[in-house]
Amino acid sequence: VEAQSVVRRNVRGRKGA
């Protein structure tokens, strides 16, 4: 899936780090 893309685009939404 787009794990890297999603995390990079939603850094504050997904991981929040």
mmCIF file of N, CA and C in Angstrom:
data_model
loop_
_atom_site.group_PDB
_atom_site.id
_atom_site.type_symbol
_atom_site.label_atom_id
_atom_site.label_comp_id
_atom_site.label_asym_id
_atom_site.label_seq_id
_atom_site.Cartn_x
_atom_site.Cartn_y
_atom_site.Cartn_z
ATOM 1 N N VAL A 1 0.851 -1.205 0.000
ATOM 2 C CA VAL A 1 0.000 0.000 0.000
ATOM 3 C C VAL A 1 0.888 1.256 0.000
ATOM 4 N N GLU A 2 0.263 2.432 0.132
ATOM 5 C CA GLU A 2 1.061 3.675 0.157
ATOM 6 C C GLU A 2 1.376 4.069 1.592
ATOM 7 N N ALA A 3 2.108 3.239 2.279
ATOM 8 C CA ALA A 3 2.442 3.542 3.682
ATOM 9 C C ALA A 3 3.398 4.722 3.762
ATOM 10 N N GLN A 4 4.454 4.682 2.953
ATOM 11 C CA GLN A 4 5.456 5.763 2.997
ATOM 12 C C GLN A 4 4.846 7.075 2.535
ATOM 13 N N SER A 5 4.065 7.036 1.461
ATOM 14 C CA SER A 5 3.461 8.262 0.911
ATOM 15 C C SER A 5 2.490 8.882 1.918
ATOM 16 N N VAL A 6 1.638 8.046 2.469
ATOM 17 C CA VAL A 6 0.637 8.540 3.418
ATOM 18 C C VAL A 6 1.313 9.159 4.635
ATOM 19 N N VAL A 7 2.312 8.472 5.149
ATOM 20 C CA VAL A 7 3.012 8.966 6.336
ATOM 21 C C VAL A 7 3.734 10.265 6.022
ATOM 22 N N ARG A 8 4.329 10.343 4.822
ATOM 23 C CA ARG A 8 5.077 11.554 4.461
ATOM 24 C C ARG A 8 4.132 12.720 4.203
ATOM 25 N N ARG A 9 2.966 12.429 3.638
ATOM 26 C CA ARG A 9 2.014 13.511 3.342
ATOM 27 C C ARG A 9 1.229 13.889 4.593
ATOM 28 N N ASN A 10 0.923 12.906 5.431
ATOM 29 C CA ASN A 10 0.163 13.182 6.659
ATOM 30 C C ASN A 10 1.044 12.961 7.888
ATOM 31 N N VAL A 11 2.179 13.615 7.887
ATOM 32 C CA VAL A 11 3.111 13.445 9.004
ATOM 33 C C VAL A 11 2.471 13.930 10.303
ATOM 34 N N ARG A 12 1.655 14.993 10.204
ATOM 35 C CA ARG A 12 1.027 15.523 11.420
ATOM 36 C C ARG A 12 -0.338 14.877 11.642
ATOM 37 N N GLY A 13 -0.872 14.217 10.620
ATOM 38 C CA GLY A 13 -2.197 13.611 10.755
ATOM 39 C C GLY A 13 -2.105 12.154 11.167
ATOM 40 N N ARG A 14 -1.150 11.437 10.583
ATOM 41 C CA ARG A 14 -1.011 10.012 10.898
ATOM 42 C C ARG A 14 -0.131 9.798 12.121
ATOM 43 N N LYS A 15 1.170 10.039 11.951
ATOM 44 C CA LYS A 15 2.105 9.800 13.049
ATOM 45 C C LYS A 15 2.044 10.941 14.068
ATOM 46 N N GLY A 16 1.996 12.152 13.577
ATOM 47 C CA GLY A 16 1.930 13.291 14.476
ATOM 48 C C GLY A 16 3.276 13.571 15.115
ATOM 49 N N ALA A 17 4.338 12.958 14.569
ATOM 50 C CA ALA A 17 5.663 13.170 15.160
ATOM 51 C C ALA A 17 6.318 14.336 14.462
#
